PDB file of C-alpha atoms in Angstrom:
ATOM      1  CA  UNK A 203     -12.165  86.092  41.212  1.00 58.00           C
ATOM      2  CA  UNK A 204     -15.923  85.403  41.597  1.00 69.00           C
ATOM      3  CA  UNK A 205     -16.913  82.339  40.862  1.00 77.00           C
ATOM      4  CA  UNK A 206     -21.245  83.276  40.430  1.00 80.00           C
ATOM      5  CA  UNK A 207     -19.220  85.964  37.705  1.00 77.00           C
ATOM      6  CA  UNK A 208     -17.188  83.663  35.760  1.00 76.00           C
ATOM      7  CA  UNK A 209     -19.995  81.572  35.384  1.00 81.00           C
ATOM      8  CA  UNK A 210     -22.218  84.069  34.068  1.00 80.00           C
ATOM      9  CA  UNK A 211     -19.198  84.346  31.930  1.00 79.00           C
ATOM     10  CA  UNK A 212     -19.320  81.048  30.928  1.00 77.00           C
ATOM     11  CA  UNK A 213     -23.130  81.023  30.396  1.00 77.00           C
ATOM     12  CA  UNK A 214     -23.758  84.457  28.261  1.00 77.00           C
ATOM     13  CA  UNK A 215     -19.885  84.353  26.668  1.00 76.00           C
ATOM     14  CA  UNK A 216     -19.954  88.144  26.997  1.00 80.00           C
ATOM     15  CA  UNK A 217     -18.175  90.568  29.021  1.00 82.00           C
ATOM     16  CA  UNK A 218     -19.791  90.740  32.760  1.00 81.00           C
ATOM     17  CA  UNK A 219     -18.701  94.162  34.881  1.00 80.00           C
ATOM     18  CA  UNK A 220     -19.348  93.921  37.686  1.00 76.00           C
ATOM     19  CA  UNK A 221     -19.245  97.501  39.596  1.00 74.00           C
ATOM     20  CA  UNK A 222     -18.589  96.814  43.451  1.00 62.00           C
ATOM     21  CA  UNK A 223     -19.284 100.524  45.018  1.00 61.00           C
ATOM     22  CA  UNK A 224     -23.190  99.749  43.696  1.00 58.00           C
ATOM     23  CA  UNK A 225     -23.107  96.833  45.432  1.00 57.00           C
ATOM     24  CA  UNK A 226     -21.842  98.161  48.408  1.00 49.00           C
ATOM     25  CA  UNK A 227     -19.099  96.026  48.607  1.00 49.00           C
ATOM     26  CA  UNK A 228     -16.095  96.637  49.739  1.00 47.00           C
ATOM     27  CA  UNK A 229     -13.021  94.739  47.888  1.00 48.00           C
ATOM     28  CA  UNK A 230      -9.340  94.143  49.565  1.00 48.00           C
ATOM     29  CA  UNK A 231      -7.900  96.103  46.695  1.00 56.00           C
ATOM     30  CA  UNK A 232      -9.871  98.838  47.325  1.00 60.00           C
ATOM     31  CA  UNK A 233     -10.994  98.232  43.534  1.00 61.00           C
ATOM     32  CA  UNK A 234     -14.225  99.676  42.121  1.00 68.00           C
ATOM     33  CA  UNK A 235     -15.038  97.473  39.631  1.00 74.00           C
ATOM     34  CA  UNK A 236     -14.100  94.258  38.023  1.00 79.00           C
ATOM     35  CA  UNK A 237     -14.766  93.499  34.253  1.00 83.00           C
ATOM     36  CA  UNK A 238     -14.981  89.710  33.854  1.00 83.00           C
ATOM     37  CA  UNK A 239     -13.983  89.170  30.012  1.00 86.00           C
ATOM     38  CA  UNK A 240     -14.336  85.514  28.655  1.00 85.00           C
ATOM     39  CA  UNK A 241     -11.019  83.624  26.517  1.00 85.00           C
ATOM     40  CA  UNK A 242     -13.390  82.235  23.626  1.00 83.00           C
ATOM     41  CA  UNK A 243     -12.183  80.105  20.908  1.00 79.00           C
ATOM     42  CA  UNK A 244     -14.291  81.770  18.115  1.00 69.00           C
ATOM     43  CA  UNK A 245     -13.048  79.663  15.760  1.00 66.00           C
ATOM     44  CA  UNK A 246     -14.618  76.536  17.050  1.00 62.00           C
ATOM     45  CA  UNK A 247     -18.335  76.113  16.342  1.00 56.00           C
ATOM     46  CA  UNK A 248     -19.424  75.804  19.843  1.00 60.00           C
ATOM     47  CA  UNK A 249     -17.193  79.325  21.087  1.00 66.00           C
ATOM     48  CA  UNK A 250     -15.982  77.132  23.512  1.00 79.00           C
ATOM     49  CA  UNK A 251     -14.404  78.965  26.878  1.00 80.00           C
ATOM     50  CA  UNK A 252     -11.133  78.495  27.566  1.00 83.00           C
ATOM     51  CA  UNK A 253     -10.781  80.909  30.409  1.00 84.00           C
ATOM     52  CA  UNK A 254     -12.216  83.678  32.157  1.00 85.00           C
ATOM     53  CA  UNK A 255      -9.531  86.991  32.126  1.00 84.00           C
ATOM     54  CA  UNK A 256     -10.629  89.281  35.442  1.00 82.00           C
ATOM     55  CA  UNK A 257      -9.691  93.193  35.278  1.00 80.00           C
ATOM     56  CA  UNK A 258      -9.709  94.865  37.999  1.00 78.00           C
ATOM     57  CA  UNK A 259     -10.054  99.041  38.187  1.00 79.00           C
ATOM     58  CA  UNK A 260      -9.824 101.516  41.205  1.00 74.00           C
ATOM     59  CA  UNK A 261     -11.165 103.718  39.564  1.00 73.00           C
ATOM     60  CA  UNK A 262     -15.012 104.379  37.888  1.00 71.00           C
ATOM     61  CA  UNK A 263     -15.336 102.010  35.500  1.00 68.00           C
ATOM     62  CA  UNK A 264     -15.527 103.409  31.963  1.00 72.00           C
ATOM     63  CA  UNK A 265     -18.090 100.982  30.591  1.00 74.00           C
ATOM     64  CA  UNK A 266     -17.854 102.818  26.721  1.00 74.00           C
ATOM     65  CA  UNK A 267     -17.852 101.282  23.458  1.00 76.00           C
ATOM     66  CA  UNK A 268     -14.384 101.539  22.998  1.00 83.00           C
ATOM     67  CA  UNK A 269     -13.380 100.394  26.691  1.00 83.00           C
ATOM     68  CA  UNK A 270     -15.490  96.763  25.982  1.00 83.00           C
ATOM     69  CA  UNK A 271     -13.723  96.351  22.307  1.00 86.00           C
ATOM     70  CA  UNK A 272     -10.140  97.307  24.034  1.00 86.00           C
ATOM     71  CA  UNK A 273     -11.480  94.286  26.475  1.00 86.00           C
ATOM     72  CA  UNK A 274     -12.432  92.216  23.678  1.00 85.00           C
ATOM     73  CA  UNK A 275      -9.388  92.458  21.435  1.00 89.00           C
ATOM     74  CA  UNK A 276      -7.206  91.735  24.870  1.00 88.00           C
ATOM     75  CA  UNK A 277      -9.455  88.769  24.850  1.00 87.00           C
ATOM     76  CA  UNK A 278      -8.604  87.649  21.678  1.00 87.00           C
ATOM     77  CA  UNK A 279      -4.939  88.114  21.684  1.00 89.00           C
ATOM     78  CA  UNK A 280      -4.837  85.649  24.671  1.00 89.00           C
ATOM     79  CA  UNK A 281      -7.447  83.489  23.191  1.00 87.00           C
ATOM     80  CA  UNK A 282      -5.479  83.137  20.422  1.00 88.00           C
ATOM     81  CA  UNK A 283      -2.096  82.934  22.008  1.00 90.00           C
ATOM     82  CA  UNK A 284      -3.528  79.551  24.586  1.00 88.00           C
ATOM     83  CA  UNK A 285      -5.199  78.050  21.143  1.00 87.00           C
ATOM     84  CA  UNK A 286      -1.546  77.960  19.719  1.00 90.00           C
ATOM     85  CA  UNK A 287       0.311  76.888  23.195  1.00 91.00           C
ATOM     86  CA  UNK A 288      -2.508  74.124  22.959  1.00 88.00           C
ATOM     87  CA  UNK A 289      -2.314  73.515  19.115  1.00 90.00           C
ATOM     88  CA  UNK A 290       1.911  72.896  19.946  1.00 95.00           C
ATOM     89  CA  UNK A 291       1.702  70.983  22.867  1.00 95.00           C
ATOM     90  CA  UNK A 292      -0.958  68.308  20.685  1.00 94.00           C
ATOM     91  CA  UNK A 293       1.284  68.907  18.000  1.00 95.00           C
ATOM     92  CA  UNK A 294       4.693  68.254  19.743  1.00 96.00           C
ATOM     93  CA  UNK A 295       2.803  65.000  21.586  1.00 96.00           C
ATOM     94  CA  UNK A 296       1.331  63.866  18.139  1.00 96.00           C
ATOM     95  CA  UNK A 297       5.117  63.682  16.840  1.00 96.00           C
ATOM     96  CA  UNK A 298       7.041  61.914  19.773  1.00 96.00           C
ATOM     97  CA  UNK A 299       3.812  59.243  19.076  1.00 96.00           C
ATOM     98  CA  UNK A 300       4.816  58.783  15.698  1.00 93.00           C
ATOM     99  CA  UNK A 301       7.896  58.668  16.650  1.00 91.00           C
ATOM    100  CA  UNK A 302       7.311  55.752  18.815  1.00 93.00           C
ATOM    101  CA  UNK A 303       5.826  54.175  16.664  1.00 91.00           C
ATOM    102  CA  UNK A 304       8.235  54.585  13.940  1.00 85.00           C
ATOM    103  CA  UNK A 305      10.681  52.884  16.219  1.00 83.00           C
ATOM    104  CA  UNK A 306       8.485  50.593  17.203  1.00 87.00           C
ATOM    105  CA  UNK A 307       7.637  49.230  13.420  1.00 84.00           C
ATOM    106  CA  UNK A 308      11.574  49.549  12.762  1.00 79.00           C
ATOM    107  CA  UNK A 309      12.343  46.919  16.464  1.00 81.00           C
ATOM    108  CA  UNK A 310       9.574  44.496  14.531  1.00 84.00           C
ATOM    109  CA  UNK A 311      10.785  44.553  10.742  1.00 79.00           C
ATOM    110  CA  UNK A 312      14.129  44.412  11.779  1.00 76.00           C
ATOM    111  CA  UNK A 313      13.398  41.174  14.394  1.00 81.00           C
ATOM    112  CA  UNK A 314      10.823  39.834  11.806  1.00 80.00           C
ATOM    113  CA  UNK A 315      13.693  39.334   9.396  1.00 76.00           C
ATOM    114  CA  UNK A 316      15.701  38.132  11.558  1.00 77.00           C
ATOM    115  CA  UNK A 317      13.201  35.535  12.136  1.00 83.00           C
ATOM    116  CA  UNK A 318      12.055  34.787   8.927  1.00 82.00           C
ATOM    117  CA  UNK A 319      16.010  34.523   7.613  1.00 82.00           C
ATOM    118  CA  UNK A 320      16.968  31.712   9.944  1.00 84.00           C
ATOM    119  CA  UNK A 321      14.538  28.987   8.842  1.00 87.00           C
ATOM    120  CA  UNK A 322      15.172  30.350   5.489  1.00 86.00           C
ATOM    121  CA  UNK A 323      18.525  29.521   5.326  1.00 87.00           C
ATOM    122  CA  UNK A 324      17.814  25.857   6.740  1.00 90.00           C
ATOM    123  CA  UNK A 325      15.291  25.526   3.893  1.00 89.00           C
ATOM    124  CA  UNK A 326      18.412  26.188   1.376  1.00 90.00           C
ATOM    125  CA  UNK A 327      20.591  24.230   2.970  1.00 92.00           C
ATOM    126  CA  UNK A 328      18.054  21.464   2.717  1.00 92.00           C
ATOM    127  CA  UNK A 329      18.014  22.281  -1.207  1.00 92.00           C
ATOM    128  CA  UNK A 330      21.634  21.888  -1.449  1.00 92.00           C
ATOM    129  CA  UNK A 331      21.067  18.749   0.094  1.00 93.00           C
ATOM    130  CA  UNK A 332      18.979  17.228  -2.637  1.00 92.00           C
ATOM    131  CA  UNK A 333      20.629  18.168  -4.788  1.00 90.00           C
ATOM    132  CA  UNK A 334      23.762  16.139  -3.886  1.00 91.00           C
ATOM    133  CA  UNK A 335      21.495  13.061  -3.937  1.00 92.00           C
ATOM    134  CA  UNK A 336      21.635  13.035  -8.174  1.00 90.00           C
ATOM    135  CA  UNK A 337      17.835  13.981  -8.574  1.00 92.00           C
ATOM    136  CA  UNK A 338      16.522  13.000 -11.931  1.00 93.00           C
ATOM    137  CA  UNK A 339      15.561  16.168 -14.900  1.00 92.00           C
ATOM    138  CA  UNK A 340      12.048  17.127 -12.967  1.00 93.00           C
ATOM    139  CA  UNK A 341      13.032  16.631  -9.647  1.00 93.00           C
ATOM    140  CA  UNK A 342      16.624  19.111 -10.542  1.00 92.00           C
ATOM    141  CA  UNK A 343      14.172  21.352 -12.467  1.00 92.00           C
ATOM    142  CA  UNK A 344      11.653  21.874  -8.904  1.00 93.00           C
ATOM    143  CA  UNK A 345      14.890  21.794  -6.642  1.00 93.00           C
ATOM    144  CA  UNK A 346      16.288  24.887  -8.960  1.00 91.00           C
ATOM    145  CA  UNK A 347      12.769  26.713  -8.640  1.00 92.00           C
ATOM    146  CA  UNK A 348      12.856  26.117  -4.859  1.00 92.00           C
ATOM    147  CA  UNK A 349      16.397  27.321  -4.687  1.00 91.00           C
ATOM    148  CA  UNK A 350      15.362  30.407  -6.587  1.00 90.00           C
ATOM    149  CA  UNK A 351      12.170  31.406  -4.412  1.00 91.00           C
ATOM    150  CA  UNK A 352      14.252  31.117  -1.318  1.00 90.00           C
ATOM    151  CA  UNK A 353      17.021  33.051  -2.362  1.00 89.00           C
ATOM    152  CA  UNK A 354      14.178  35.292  -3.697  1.00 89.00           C
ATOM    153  CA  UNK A 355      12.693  35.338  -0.594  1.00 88.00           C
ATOM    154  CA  UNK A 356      16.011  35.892   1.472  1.00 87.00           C
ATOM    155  CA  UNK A 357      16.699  39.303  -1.024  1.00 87.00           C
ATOM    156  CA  UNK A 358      12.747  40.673  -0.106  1.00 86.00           C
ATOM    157  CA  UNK A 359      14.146  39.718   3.592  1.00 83.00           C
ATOM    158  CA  UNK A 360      17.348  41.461   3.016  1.00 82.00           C
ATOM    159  CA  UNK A 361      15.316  44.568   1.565  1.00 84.00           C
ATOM    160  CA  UNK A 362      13.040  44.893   4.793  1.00 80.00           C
ATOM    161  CA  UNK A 363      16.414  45.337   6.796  1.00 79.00           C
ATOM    162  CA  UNK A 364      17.863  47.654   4.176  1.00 80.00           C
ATOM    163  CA  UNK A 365      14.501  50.142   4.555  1.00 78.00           C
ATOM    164  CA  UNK A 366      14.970  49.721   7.887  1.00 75.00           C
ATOM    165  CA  UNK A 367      18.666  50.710   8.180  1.00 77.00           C
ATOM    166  CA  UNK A 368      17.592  53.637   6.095  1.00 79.00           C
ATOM    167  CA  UNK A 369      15.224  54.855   8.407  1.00 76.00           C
ATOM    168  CA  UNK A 370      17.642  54.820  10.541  1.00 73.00           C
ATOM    169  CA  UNK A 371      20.726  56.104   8.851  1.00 74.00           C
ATOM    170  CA  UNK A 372      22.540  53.113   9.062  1.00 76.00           C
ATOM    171  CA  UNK A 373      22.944  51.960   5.714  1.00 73.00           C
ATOM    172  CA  UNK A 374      26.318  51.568   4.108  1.00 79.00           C
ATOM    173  CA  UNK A 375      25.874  51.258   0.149  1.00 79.00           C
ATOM    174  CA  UNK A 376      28.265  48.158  -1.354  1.00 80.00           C
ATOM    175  CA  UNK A 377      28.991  48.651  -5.070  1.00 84.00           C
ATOM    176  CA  UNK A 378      29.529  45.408  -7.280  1.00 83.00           C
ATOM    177  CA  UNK A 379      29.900  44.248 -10.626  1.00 84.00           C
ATOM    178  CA  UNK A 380      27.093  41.646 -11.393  1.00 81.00           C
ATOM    179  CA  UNK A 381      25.864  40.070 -14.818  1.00 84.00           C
ATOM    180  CA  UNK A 382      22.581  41.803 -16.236  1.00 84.00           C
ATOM    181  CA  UNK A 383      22.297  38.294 -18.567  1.00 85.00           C
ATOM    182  CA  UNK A 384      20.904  35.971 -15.235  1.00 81.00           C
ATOM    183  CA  UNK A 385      19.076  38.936 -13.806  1.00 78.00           C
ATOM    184  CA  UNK A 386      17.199  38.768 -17.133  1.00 83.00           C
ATOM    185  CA  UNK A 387      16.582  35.247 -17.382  1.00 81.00           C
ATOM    186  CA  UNK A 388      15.811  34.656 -14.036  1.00 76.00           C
ATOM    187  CA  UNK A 389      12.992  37.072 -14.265  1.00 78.00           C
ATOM    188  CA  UNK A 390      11.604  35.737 -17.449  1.00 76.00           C
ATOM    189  CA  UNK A 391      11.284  32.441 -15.991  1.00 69.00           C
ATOM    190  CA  UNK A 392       9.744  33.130 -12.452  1.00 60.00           C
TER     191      UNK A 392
END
């Protein structure tokens, strides 16, 4: 391929023919003439070049109307197929990103709870402590609230890991009976 042709190519973004027995050269194919037809994406506003498709002839080149939009709908077909190899490929990289990433926010909820959980459960601990030590009315009444953020807190916690084992396809569902009555109050007093 001729590189002073392709970039003419590149340059007018039409079809260059280049007829060698006028020139007077002589090709190792014995060809007579090479049409130099540019791969344009003609969908993009700057008909960007992606690639410069040589045909070669032995024969006179018919340089007709109908020869140059043969060349040009050949053209297109390829342009079109290397815009959708390169559409996948970006495609197929975008998803293994997002998949990554996916992963990569699952690894951190899932060791964020973890995290979170541990001093969580010292906290209650701590609260089961006072409340062995015969608080008076207020200080039972704040101990109860404190109780009932952290176990709050420790269900949010326990939620994080359950979206997480979802994602995943991990999660085994555990029926069991509870009381609707506490449920109730407890959310009309927090």
């Amino acid at each position: 391929i001729d590189k002073e042709q392709c970039t003419q190519v590149n340059i007018t973004r039409e079809i260059v023919i280049y007829d060698h027995k006028s020139k007077g050269i002589k090709s190792a194919k014995d060809t007579s003439c090479c049409f130099y037809v540019p791969l344009a994406n003609q969908g993009s506003a700057l008909n960007q070049i992606l690639g410069v498709m040589a045909l070669y002839t032995t024969t006179d080149p018919d340089i007709s109307g109908n020869t140059l939009i043969m060349l040009q709908e050949i053209s297109d077909l390829f342009s079109s197929a290397l815009i959708q190899n390169n559409a996948k490929k970006l495609l197929t990289e975008a998803s293994n990103i997002a998949e990554q990433n996916n992963q990569l926010k699952s690894e951190f909820l899932a060791s964020m709870s973890h995290e979170i959980r541990t001093p969580m459960n010292g906290l209650i601990g701590m609260v089961e402590v006072l409340e062995n030590l015969q608080p008076s009315d207020e200080q039972a009444r704040v101990i109860h609230t404190i109780r009932s953020s952290a176990f709050s807190l420790l269900r949010i916690i326990g939620d994080i890991l359950d979206a997480r084992q979802i994602e995943a396809g991990e999660l085994e569902i555990q029926y069991s009976k509870s009381e609707l009555r506490p449920v109730i109050e407890g959310a009309a007093v927090s």
